[in-house]
Amino acid sequence: MNILLANLPWTVGGRSGVRAGSRWPHLKIAEEENYLPYPFFLGYATSLLKTNGFQARGLDAIAEGMSEDAFLDDAIKFKPELVFAEVSTPSLAQDMRILRSVKGACKCMVAISGPDKNIETASFLKENPHIDFVIPGEYEETLLELAQAIKEKADLGAVDGLIFVKDNVPVKNKRRKLSSVDDAPWPDREDFPIYKYHDCPGGIPEPSAQVWASRGCPYRCMFCAWPQLMYSGNTYRPRDMALVAEEIEFLVRKKKFKSYYFDDDTFNIGKDRMEELARELEIRNINVPWAFMGRADLADKATLQAFRKVGLHAVKYGVESSSQEILDRTTKGLDIKKAVEGILATKELGIKVHLTFTFGLPGETAKTIDETIKLALFLDPDSVQFSIATPFPGTRFYDLAKSENMIVSESWSDFDGNSRSVIKTGSLMPEDLEAAQKRAYEEWKDHRLHMKRYVKLSPVRLFTLCLKEHGLSYTMRKSVEYLRDRRFKHYFKQTKNSFF
């Protein structure tokens, strides 16, 4: 039985999108031109199907740069009996159009999954009769059982976690129990073009492997889609660190990756686990550069030092806002002062830092945006991401935004968060949030230019040079800004208490 597992093409107006593998499906902007995440769920599902004897093939049309026509031609040649695809809110209309063509050309069954609650509704299934099956959340085991049921002509009602239509009536089977993450085979790295994927915080060398050391997240950020939609709630399932180290050793020794990145929802949970990984890497003598996605308020200096000895090069931290009130309202559970301490401690160890910030969360004002931009410049990370808060259907943020009349668009293609806003917050309209994102990137670029030119200069030399190049009025204005905001580290040493 041939099964095609696809990350469908997605381009709009010359811009390429990222969907499978990304917690935030969106069309990319210039600042992230090379970003391309590995499609973990597709990789694990492909591997599981192959392990159980199916002729499964993974096809990442985005990574391969395929057009819709090229993808359709490829699918026809493979002659699948079942096509499975990940879909997303902003790409949904295009996804449905492509899958409608695939079903017509291949005469196959079509199954989908993705972080979008809309695809589970009766109205969606009625409007899209070319979709035979929907699998909410983690889909690997359900997809395997579905394939077995189709092959054996067994009762689909016995496949836990499956949604399908029977006699024109949607049927939603009981929820699937989550299995141990240590029982899953490693994700497929044969069909997917593993050396094309790019997520290299701090410039870790390529090719760089992307790895999971856990699934899920125990924190309750109301805007984060994966924990709420892909993991059936805020479940957290860590992998055995010895098995994680074994996979890394395989990727480094056999697949010749020059670095690796832990793209967990939150990697640095549990000090004992972190110390265990450091020991496992040391035992195996694996010392290539690596990075992880984590929480700044969990940053532990001793653990970071141990990681540094076995190659830790960079860290991604999600800050989102400088406002403690906004962070509390979004139930992120982050103490901003403790997070700043963690970020500065990370930098003090020579570890490169990437930070993410979000505009438009509940309670956002022009003042909180200004303060968040100032914090971003004060922290002076090596790279940064500014995004616009997007209420994906099925998240608590969507429910709140809907109840408070924050949502201004019902066109799902607008739910991108990287170029347009679909919400308003109090006094801020969508265009204000879009302008804030643009201004933040402009100020960031200006800041980095100044840092690159002036970081090694003394304040007196900097003042003199600025006076010579820009005149007295500009220099005095900038000096007042530096004294007021403490924005650049070449004027003020960063300390945990110097911002607040």
Short mmCIF file of C-alpha atoms in Angstrom, two decimals:
data_model
loop_
_atom_site.label_atom_id
_atom_site.label_comp_id
_atom_site.label_asym_id
_atom_site.label_seq_id
_atom_site.Cartn_x
_atom_site.Cartn_y
_atom_site.Cartn_z
CA MET A 1 0.00 0.00 0.00
CA ASN A 2 1.56 3.29 -1.14
CA ILE A 3 1.19 6.17 1.30
CA LEU A 4 2.40 9.68 0.50
CA LEU A 5 3.08 11.99 3.46
CA ALA A 6 3.39 15.56 2.28
CA ASN A 7 4.33 19.04 3.31
CA LEU A 8 2.43 20.76 0.50
CA PRO A 9 3.81 23.64 -1.60
CA TRP A 10 3.11 27.10 -0.20
CA THR A 11 4.08 30.29 -1.99
CA VAL A 12 2.16 33.56 -2.22
CA GLY A 13 3.34 36.54 -4.24
CA GLY A 14 6.88 35.24 -4.45
CA ARG A 15 7.11 34.60 -0.71
CA SER A 16 7.64 31.07 0.59
CA GLY A 17 5.79 29.73 3.60
CA VAL A 18 6.77 27.40 6.42
CA ARG A 19 4.15 25.02 7.76
CA ALA A 20 5.10 21.49 8.85
CA GLY A 21 7.70 21.69 11.59
CA SER A 22 6.88 25.28 12.46
CA ARG A 23 4.91 26.15 15.60
CA TRP A 24 4.02 29.36 13.82
CA PRO A 25 2.96 28.69 10.20
CA HIS A 26 3.63 31.81 8.16
CA LEU A 27 5.00 33.37 5.00
CA LYS A 28 8.62 34.26 5.52
CA ILE A 29 10.07 37.77 5.44
CA ALA A 30 13.57 38.81 4.37
CA GLU A 31 15.00 38.52 7.89
CA GLU A 32 14.36 34.76 7.91
CA GLU A 33 14.97 33.95 4.27
CA ASN A 34 16.93 30.75 4.98
CA TYR A 35 14.77 29.46 7.85
CA LEU A 36 13.40 25.99 7.12
CA PRO A 37 12.30 23.66 9.95
CA TYR A 38 12.45 19.88 9.78
CA PRO A 39 8.86 18.46 9.67
CA PHE A 40 9.12 16.31 12.81
CA PHE A 41 5.60 14.86 12.87
CA LEU A 42 5.82 13.90 9.20
CA GLY A 43 9.26 12.42 9.79
CA TYR A 44 8.14 10.31 12.73
CA ALA A 45 4.98 9.18 10.92
CA THR A 46 6.91 8.18 7.78
CA SER A 47 9.38 6.20 9.86
CA LEU A 48 6.62 4.43 11.81
CA LEU A 49 4.78 3.41 8.63
CA LYS A 50 7.96 2.08 7.03
CA THR A 51 8.82 0.14 10.19
CA ASN A 52 5.42 -1.55 9.93
CA GLY A 53 5.84 -2.62 6.32
CA PHE A 54 4.05 0.11 4.37
CA GLN A 55 5.42 1.69 1.21
CA ALA A 56 5.46 5.13 2.77
CA ARG A 57 7.16 8.12 1.20
CA GLY A 58 7.81 11.50 2.77
CA LEU A 59 7.77 14.49 0.42
CA ASP A 60 8.56 18.01 1.63
CA ALA A 61 7.55 20.16 -1.32
CA ILE A 62 8.60 23.33 0.50
CA ALA A 63 12.12 22.08 1.21
CA GLU A 64 12.40 20.80 -2.35
CA GLY A 65 11.19 24.12 -3.78
CA MET A 66 8.42 22.39 -5.76
CA SER A 67 5.62 24.19 -7.55
CA GLU A 68 2.05 22.93 -7.25
CA ASP A 69 2.26 21.40 -10.73
CA ALA A 70 5.56 19.66 -9.95
CA PHE A 71 4.14 18.30 -6.71
CA LEU A 72 1.04 16.98 -8.47
CA ASP A 73 3.16 15.28 -11.15
CA ASP A 74 5.29 13.66 -8.46
CA ALA A 75 2.24 12.43 -6.56
CA ILE A 76 0.72 10.92 -9.71
CA LYS A 77 3.93 9.00 -10.46
CA PHE A 78 3.99 7.54 -6.94
CA LYS A 79 0.42 6.20 -7.33
CA PRO A 80 -0.62 6.54 -3.67
CA GLU A 81 -3.67 4.88 -2.23
CA LEU A 82 -3.59 7.31 0.67
CA VAL A 83 -2.23 10.86 0.74
CA PHE A 84 -1.63 12.49 4.10
CA ALA A 85 -0.79 16.19 4.49
CA GLU A 86 -0.23 18.66 7.28
CA VAL A 87 -2.28 21.83 6.88
CA SER A 88 -2.33 25.17 8.70
CA THR A 89 -4.66 28.10 9.26
CA PRO A 90 -3.03 30.66 6.93
CA SER A 91 -2.40 28.12 4.15
CA LEU A 92 -5.71 26.25 4.48
CA ALA A 93 -7.42 27.55 1.34
CA GLN A 94 -4.39 26.71 -0.79
CA ASP A 95 -3.98 23.35 0.95
CA MET A 96 -7.56 22.39 0.13
CA ARG A 97 -7.16 23.40 -3.51
CA ILE A 98 -4.01 21.28 -3.89
CA LEU A 99 -5.51 18.25 -2.14
CA ARG A 100 -8.65 18.49 -4.26
CA SER A 101 -6.42 18.24 -7.34
CA VAL A 102 -4.45 15.36 -5.83
CA LYS A 103 -7.59 13.38 -5.06
CA GLY A 104 -8.94 13.92 -8.54
CA ALA A 105 -5.69 12.98 -10.27
CA CYS A 106 -4.64 10.06 -8.06
CA LYS A 107 -8.09 8.65 -7.21
CA CYS A 108 -6.82 8.20 -3.65
CA MET A 109 -8.05 8.75 -0.12
CA VAL A 110 -6.93 11.96 1.61
CA ALA A 111 -6.17 12.49 5.30
CA ILE A 112 -5.03 15.68 7.02
CA SER A 113 -3.84 17.00 10.36
CA GLY A 114 -2.53 20.31 11.67
CA PRO A 115 -2.80 22.90 14.45
CA ASP A 116 -6.20 24.23 13.40
CA LYS A 117 -9.42 23.40 15.23
CA ASN A 118 -11.49 24.32 12.17
CA ILE A 119 -10.58 21.09 10.37
CA GLU A 120 -12.36 19.07 13.07
CA THR A 121 -15.76 20.68 12.49
CA ALA A 122 -18.73 19.21 10.65
CA SER A 123 -19.00 22.34 8.52
CA PHE A 124 -15.41 21.95 7.32
CA LEU A 125 -15.95 18.33 6.33
CA LYS A 126 -19.16 19.25 4.53
CA GLU A 127 -17.43 22.05 2.60
CA ASN A 128 -14.48 19.81 1.72
CA PRO A 129 -15.83 16.41 0.62
CA HIS A 130 -12.44 15.52 -0.88
CA ILE A 131 -11.10 15.13 2.69
CA ASP A 132 -11.75 11.57 3.85
CA PHE A 133 -10.07 11.64 7.25
CA VAL A 134 -8.94 14.17 9.85
CA ILE A 135 -6.50 13.25 12.62
CA PRO A 136 -6.28 15.89 15.35
CA GLY A 137 -2.99 16.36 17.22
CA GLU A 138 -0.14 13.85 17.26
CA TYR A 139 -1.11 11.66 14.36
CA GLU A 140 1.60 9.04 13.84
CA GLU A 141 -0.05 6.08 15.59
CA THR A 142 -3.55 6.96 14.39
CA LEU A 143 -2.28 7.21 10.82
CA LEU A 144 -0.64 3.79 11.15
CA GLU A 145 -3.86 2.21 12.47
CA LEU A 146 -5.85 3.96 9.74
CA ALA A 147 -3.54 2.50 7.08
CA GLN A 148 -3.88 -0.95 8.63
CA ALA A 149 -7.68 -0.63 8.77
CA ILE A 150 -7.85 0.43 5.11
CA LYS A 151 -5.57 -2.41 4.07
CA GLU A 152 -7.53 -5.00 6.04
CA LYS A 153 -10.94 -3.39 5.34
CA ALA A 154 -11.48 -3.19 9.09
CA ASP A 155 -13.88 -1.03 11.08
CA LEU A 156 -12.75 2.62 11.01
CA GLY A 157 -14.75 3.22 14.16
CA ALA A 158 -12.13 1.26 16.08
CA VAL A 159 -9.31 3.64 15.12
CA ASP A 160 -8.82 5.90 18.14
CA GLY A 161 -8.19 9.57 17.35
CA LEU A 162 -9.81 9.47 13.91
CA ILE A 163 -12.48 11.75 12.43
CA PHE A 164 -14.26 10.60 9.26
CA VAL A 165 -17.59 10.79 7.48
CA LYS A 166 -19.97 7.83 7.40
CA ASP A 167 -23.29 8.01 5.59
CA ASN A 168 -22.85 11.80 5.28
CA VAL A 169 -22.48 12.12 9.04
CA PRO A 170 -19.18 13.11 10.71
CA VAL A 171 -17.90 10.48 13.15
CA LYS A 172 -15.40 11.45 15.84
CA ASN A 173 -13.78 8.44 17.47
CA LYS A 174 -12.59 8.45 21.05
CA ARG A 175 -9.38 10.22 21.90
CA ARG A 176 -6.13 8.30 21.55
CA LYS A 177 -4.03 7.72 24.65
CA LEU A 178 -0.53 9.13 24.33
CA SER A 179 2.26 6.56 24.15
CA SER A 180 5.82 6.71 25.42
CA VAL A 181 8.05 8.94 23.31
CA ASP A 182 10.90 6.48 23.85
CA ASP A 183 9.02 3.79 21.91
CA ALA A 184 8.92 5.78 18.67
CA PRO A 185 11.48 5.06 15.94
CA TRP A 186 13.77 7.91 15.00
CA PRO A 187 12.22 10.28 12.45
CA ASP A 188 12.82 9.52 8.78
CA ARG A 189 15.96 11.13 7.42
CA GLU A 190 16.07 9.34 4.08
CA ASP A 191 13.08 10.70 2.15
CA PHE A 192 13.29 14.19 3.61
CA PRO A 193 16.19 16.37 2.36
CA ILE A 194 17.85 16.63 5.76
CA TYR A 195 20.74 18.81 4.64
CA LYS A 196 18.40 21.50 3.32
CA TYR A 197 16.75 22.25 6.65
CA HIS A 198 18.04 25.41 8.28
CA ASP A 199 17.52 26.64 11.83
CA CYS A 200 20.96 27.68 13.05
CA PRO A 201 20.83 29.96 16.11
CA GLY A 202 24.04 31.86 16.66
CA GLY A 203 25.38 30.71 13.31
CA ILE A 204 26.03 27.10 14.31
CA PRO A 205 27.72 25.43 11.32
CA GLU A 206 25.82 23.64 8.58
CA PRO A 207 24.63 21.06 7.90
CA SER A 208 22.79 21.23 11.20
CA ALA A 209 20.44 18.51 12.45
CA GLN A 210 17.18 19.33 14.23
CA VAL A 211 16.26 17.04 17.13
CA TRP A 212 13.54 16.62 19.76
CA ALA A 213 14.44 15.65 23.32
CA SER A 214 10.83 15.91 24.50
CA ARG A 215 7.28 16.50 23.34
CA GLY A 216 4.90 19.07 24.66
CA CYS A 217 5.20 21.80 27.25
CA PRO A 218 3.85 22.09 30.81
CA TYR A 219 3.49 25.87 30.55
CA ARG A 220 0.21 27.47 29.52
CA CYS A 221 0.97 30.30 27.09
CA MET A 222 -2.50 31.05 25.72
CA PHE A 223 -1.15 32.04 22.30
CA CYS A 224 0.97 28.93 21.67
CA ALA A 225 -0.79 26.55 19.27
CA TRP A 226 1.13 23.27 19.50
CA PRO A 227 0.65 22.49 23.21
CA GLN A 228 -3.07 23.20 22.89
CA LEU A 229 -3.76 21.65 19.49
CA MET A 230 -1.06 19.10 18.70
CA TYR A 231 -0.44 17.69 22.18
CA SER A 232 -4.04 17.52 23.44
CA GLY A 233 -3.40 19.96 26.24
CA ASN A 234 -0.33 20.94 28.19
CA THR A 235 1.21 17.49 28.39
CA TYR A 236 4.98 17.12 28.67
CA ARG A 237 6.79 13.87 27.79
CA PRO A 238 10.59 13.91 28.02
CA ARG A 239 12.74 11.37 26.21
CA ASP A 240 15.42 9.28 27.88
CA MET A 241 18.58 11.37 27.56
CA ALA A 242 20.73 8.33 26.83
CA LEU A 243 18.55 7.63 23.79
CA VAL A 244 18.72 11.29 22.79
CA ALA A 245 22.52 11.22 22.98
CA GLU A 246 22.53 8.02 20.93
CA GLU A 247 20.53 9.73 18.18
CA ILE A 248 22.86 12.73 18.23
CA GLU A 249 25.88 10.46 17.97
CA PHE A 250 24.32 8.81 14.91
CA LEU A 251 23.62 12.18 13.28
CA VAL A 252 27.12 13.49 13.95
CA ARG A 253 29.15 10.33 13.26
CA LYS A 254 27.09 8.66 10.51
CA LYS A 255 25.19 11.51 8.86
CA LYS A 256 28.11 13.95 9.22
CA PHE A 257 26.14 16.84 10.68
CA LYS A 258 28.41 19.61 11.93
CA SER A 259 25.98 20.86 14.58
CA TYR A 260 22.53 20.17 16.02
CA TYR A 261 19.61 22.11 17.45
CA PHE A 262 17.05 20.95 20.03
CA ASP A 263 13.79 22.35 18.67
CA ASP A 264 11.71 21.27 21.68
CA ASP A 265 8.77 23.37 22.79
CA THR A 266 10.78 23.94 25.97
CA PHE A 267 14.09 22.09 26.13
CA ASN A 268 15.63 23.13 29.45
CA ILE A 269 13.11 21.57 31.86
CA GLY A 270 14.52 19.58 34.76
CA LYS A 271 18.03 20.26 36.01
CA ASP A 272 18.72 16.53 36.52
CA ARG A 273 17.81 15.79 32.89
CA MET A 274 20.06 18.59 31.67
CA GLU A 275 22.97 17.31 33.73
CA GLU A 276 22.33 13.78 32.45
CA LEU A 277 22.54 14.97 28.84
CA ALA A 278 25.81 16.79 29.53
CA ARG A 279 27.25 13.56 30.97
CA GLU A 280 26.00 11.46 28.04
CA LEU A 281 27.54 13.84 25.51
CA GLU A 282 30.83 13.87 27.41
CA ILE A 283 30.93 10.05 27.63
CA ARG A 284 30.41 9.84 23.86
CA ASN A 285 32.97 12.59 23.21
CA ILE A 286 30.46 14.59 21.17
CA ASN A 287 31.61 18.19 21.17
CA VAL A 288 30.24 19.80 18.01
CA PRO A 289 28.40 23.14 18.36
CA TRP A 290 24.73 22.93 19.32
CA ALA A 291 21.78 25.05 20.40
CA PHE A 292 18.38 24.74 22.05
CA MET A 293 15.00 26.43 22.44
CA GLY A 294 14.23 27.10 26.08
CA ARG A 295 12.89 29.42 28.76
CA ALA A 296 15.11 32.19 30.09
CA ASP A 297 13.69 31.93 33.60
CA LEU A 298 14.91 28.32 33.74
CA ALA A 299 18.46 29.28 32.76
CA ASP A 300 20.80 27.76 35.31
CA LYS A 301 24.39 28.99 35.22
CA ALA A 302 25.93 25.73 36.43
CA THR A 303 24.02 23.72 33.83
CA LEU A 304 24.90 26.18 31.09
CA GLN A 305 28.56 25.91 32.07
CA ALA A 306 28.34 22.11 31.85
CA PHE A 307 26.68 22.42 28.44
CA ARG A 308 29.34 24.89 27.32
CA LYS A 309 31.98 22.22 27.92
CA VAL A 310 30.22 19.85 25.51
CA GLY A 311 29.64 22.35 22.73
CA LEU A 312 26.63 24.54 23.59
CA HIS A 313 26.92 27.53 21.27
CA ALA A 314 23.55 29.30 21.22
CA VAL A 315 20.12 29.47 22.85
CA LYS A 316 16.68 30.69 21.74
CA TYR A 317 14.53 32.28 24.44
CA GLY A 318 10.95 33.52 24.11
CA VAL A 319 10.47 36.81 25.99
CA GLU A 320 7.40 38.20 24.15
CA SER A 321 6.95 41.37 26.23
CA SER A 322 8.67 43.57 28.80
CA SER A 323 5.33 43.96 30.61
CA GLN A 324 4.81 41.60 33.51
CA GLU A 325 1.09 42.37 33.36
CA ILE A 326 0.88 41.21 29.73
CA LEU A 327 2.89 38.08 30.48
CA ASP A 328 0.55 37.29 33.37
CA ARG A 329 -2.56 37.85 31.26
CA THR A 330 -1.27 35.45 28.62
CA THR A 331 -0.61 32.84 31.37
CA LYS A 332 2.98 32.43 30.17
CA GLY A 333 4.12 32.10 33.77
CA LEU A 334 7.31 34.06 33.07
CA ASP A 335 8.92 36.36 35.64
CA ILE A 336 10.39 39.01 33.36
CA LYS A 337 13.08 40.10 35.82
CA LYS A 338 14.20 36.52 36.32
CA ALA A 339 14.15 36.03 32.55
CA VAL A 340 16.42 39.04 32.07
CA GLU A 341 18.80 37.62 34.67
CA GLY A 342 18.83 34.31 32.78
CA ILE A 343 19.51 35.99 29.44
CA LEU A 344 22.37 38.07 30.81
CA ALA A 345 23.83 35.02 32.58
CA THR A 346 23.71 33.11 29.29
CA LYS A 347 25.52 35.92 27.49
CA GLU A 348 28.16 36.21 30.21
CA LEU A 349 29.19 32.63 29.45
CA GLY A 350 29.81 33.53 25.82
CA ILE A 351 26.70 31.69 24.60
CA LYS A 352 24.96 33.42 21.70
CA VAL A 353 21.33 34.38 22.26
CA HIS A 354 18.30 34.66 19.96
CA LEU A 355 15.21 36.32 21.47
CA THR A 356 11.60 36.45 20.31
CA PHE A 357 9.12 39.24 21.04
CA THR A 358 5.43 39.52 20.18
CA PHE A 359 3.26 42.61 19.68
CA GLY A 360 -0.51 42.59 20.19
CA LEU A 361 -1.00 40.32 23.19
CA PRO A 362 -3.89 41.17 25.55
CA GLY A 363 -3.20 44.45 27.34
CA GLU A 364 -0.80 45.78 24.70
CA THR A 365 -0.50 49.57 24.40
CA ALA A 366 1.79 51.95 22.57
CA LYS A 367 3.75 52.36 25.80
CA THR A 368 4.25 48.62 26.37
CA ILE A 369 5.43 48.26 22.76
CA ASP A 370 7.97 51.04 23.29
CA GLU A 371 9.19 49.38 26.48
CA THR A 372 9.46 45.99 24.79
CA ILE A 373 11.57 47.44 21.96
CA LYS A 374 13.79 49.13 24.53
CA LEU A 375 14.20 45.83 26.36
CA ALA A 376 15.12 44.07 23.13
CA LEU A 377 17.84 46.64 22.44
CA PHE A 378 19.05 46.64 26.03
CA LEU A 379 19.45 42.86 26.05
CA ASP A 380 21.37 43.09 22.76
CA PRO A 381 20.84 39.49 21.60
CA ASP A 382 22.79 38.17 18.64
CA SER A 383 19.56 37.82 16.66
CA VAL A 384 15.92 38.68 17.24
CA GLN A 385 12.40 37.99 16.01
CA PHE A 386 9.50 40.43 16.28
CA SER A 387 6.11 38.95 15.43
CA ILE A 388 2.47 39.97 15.62
CA ALA A 389 0.27 37.98 17.98
CA THR A 390 -2.01 35.66 16.02
CA PRO A 391 -5.03 33.95 17.64
CA PHE A 392 -5.03 30.52 15.99
CA PRO A 393 -8.43 28.77 16.16
CA GLY A 394 -8.60 26.38 19.08
CA THR A 395 -6.23 28.31 21.34
CA ARG A 396 -7.30 30.13 24.49
CA PHE A 397 -6.00 33.31 22.88
CA TYR A 398 -8.48 32.87 20.03
CA ASP A 399 -11.35 32.35 22.46
CA LEU A 400 -10.36 35.46 24.43
CA ALA A 401 -9.85 37.57 21.32
CA LYS A 402 -13.22 36.44 19.99
CA SER A 403 -15.04 37.22 23.23
CA GLU A 404 -13.45 40.68 23.51
CA ASN A 405 -14.03 41.58 19.84
CA MET A 406 -10.31 41.83 19.17
CA ILE A 407 -10.42 39.92 15.86
CA VAL A 408 -10.88 42.12 12.79
CA SER A 409 -10.55 39.51 10.02
CA GLU A 410 -12.16 36.13 9.42
CA SER A 411 -10.06 35.41 6.35
CA TRP A 412 -7.84 32.56 7.51
CA SER A 413 -5.11 33.47 5.03
CA ASP A 414 -4.62 36.66 7.06
CA PHE A 415 -3.73 34.63 10.18
CA ASP A 416 -0.05 34.82 9.41
CA GLY A 417 1.49 37.02 12.11
CA ASN A 418 4.50 37.90 10.01
CA SER A 419 3.17 40.64 7.79
CA ARG A 420 -0.30 41.59 8.94
CA SER A 421 -2.40 41.78 12.07
CA VAL A 422 -5.85 40.28 12.46
CA ILE A 423 -6.44 41.82 15.88
CA LYS A 424 -6.81 45.13 17.66
CA THR A 425 -5.97 45.73 21.31
CA GLY A 426 -7.65 48.60 23.11
CA SER A 427 -6.29 51.77 21.50
CA LEU A 428 -4.14 49.91 18.96
CA MET A 429 -5.49 49.05 15.54
CA PRO A 430 -4.03 46.36 13.24
CA GLU A 431 -2.03 48.95 11.29
CA ASP A 432 -0.48 50.15 14.56
CA LEU A 433 0.77 46.65 15.35
CA GLU A 434 2.10 46.21 11.83
CA ALA A 435 3.90 49.56 12.09
CA ALA A 436 5.31 48.55 15.48
CA GLN A 437 6.79 45.38 14.02
CA LYS A 438 8.37 47.33 11.17
CA ARG A 439 9.74 49.98 13.55
CA ALA A 440 11.14 47.34 15.89
CA TYR A 441 13.14 45.74 13.08
CA GLU A 442 14.36 49.15 11.90
CA GLU A 443 15.50 50.14 15.40
CA TRP A 444 17.11 46.74 15.82
CA LYS A 445 19.08 47.13 12.59
CA ASP A 446 20.16 50.63 13.60
CA HIS A 447 21.18 49.34 17.01
CA ARG A 448 23.24 46.48 15.58
CA LEU A 449 24.96 48.85 13.14
CA HIS A 450 25.94 51.10 16.02
CA MET A 451 27.07 48.13 18.08
CA LYS A 452 29.21 46.81 15.26
CA ARG A 453 30.90 50.16 14.72
CA TYR A 454 31.20 51.45 18.25
CA VAL A 455 31.19 48.56 20.71
CA LYS A 456 34.95 48.72 21.27
CA LEU A 457 35.06 52.49 21.77
CA SER A 458 35.11 54.27 25.11
CA PRO A 459 32.16 56.59 25.88
CA VAL A 460 34.42 59.64 25.42
CA ARG A 461 35.70 58.40 22.06
CA LEU A 462 32.16 57.49 21.01
CA PHE A 463 30.88 60.96 21.95
CA THR A 464 33.74 62.61 20.02
CA LEU A 465 33.20 60.47 16.93
CA CYS A 466 29.43 61.02 16.99
CA LEU A 467 29.98 64.78 17.35
CA LYS A 468 32.33 64.79 14.36
CA GLU A 469 30.03 62.72 12.14
CA HIS A 470 26.59 64.04 13.11
CA GLY A 471 26.99 67.42 14.80
CA LEU A 472 26.20 68.75 18.25
CA SER A 473 22.38 68.58 18.13
CA TYR A 474 22.25 64.91 17.09
CA THR A 475 25.01 63.92 19.52
CA MET A 476 23.35 65.61 22.48
CA ARG A 477 19.99 64.02 21.64
CA LYS A 478 21.57 60.57 21.38
CA SER A 479 23.46 61.07 24.62
CA VAL A 480 20.23 61.98 26.40
CA GLU A 481 18.61 58.82 24.99
CA TYR A 482 21.50 56.69 26.20
CA LEU A 483 21.38 58.25 29.66
CA ARG A 484 17.60 57.93 29.86
CA ASP A 485 17.09 54.47 28.40
CA ARG A 486 20.46 52.78 28.82
CA ARG A 487 19.94 51.27 25.40
CA PHE A 488 23.45 50.36 24.27
CA LYS A 489 25.91 48.27 26.17
CA HIS A 490 28.88 50.35 24.95
CA TYR A 491 27.58 53.12 27.22
CA PHE A 492 26.37 51.00 30.12
CA LYS A 493 27.35 47.55 31.37
CA GLN A 494 24.31 45.27 31.40
CA THR A 495 23.27 44.09 34.85
CA LYS A 496 20.16 42.30 36.00
CA ASN A 497 18.72 45.43 37.65
CA SER A 498 19.79 48.10 35.17
CA PHE A 499 16.69 47.92 32.97
CA PHE A 500 13.81 47.81 35.45
#
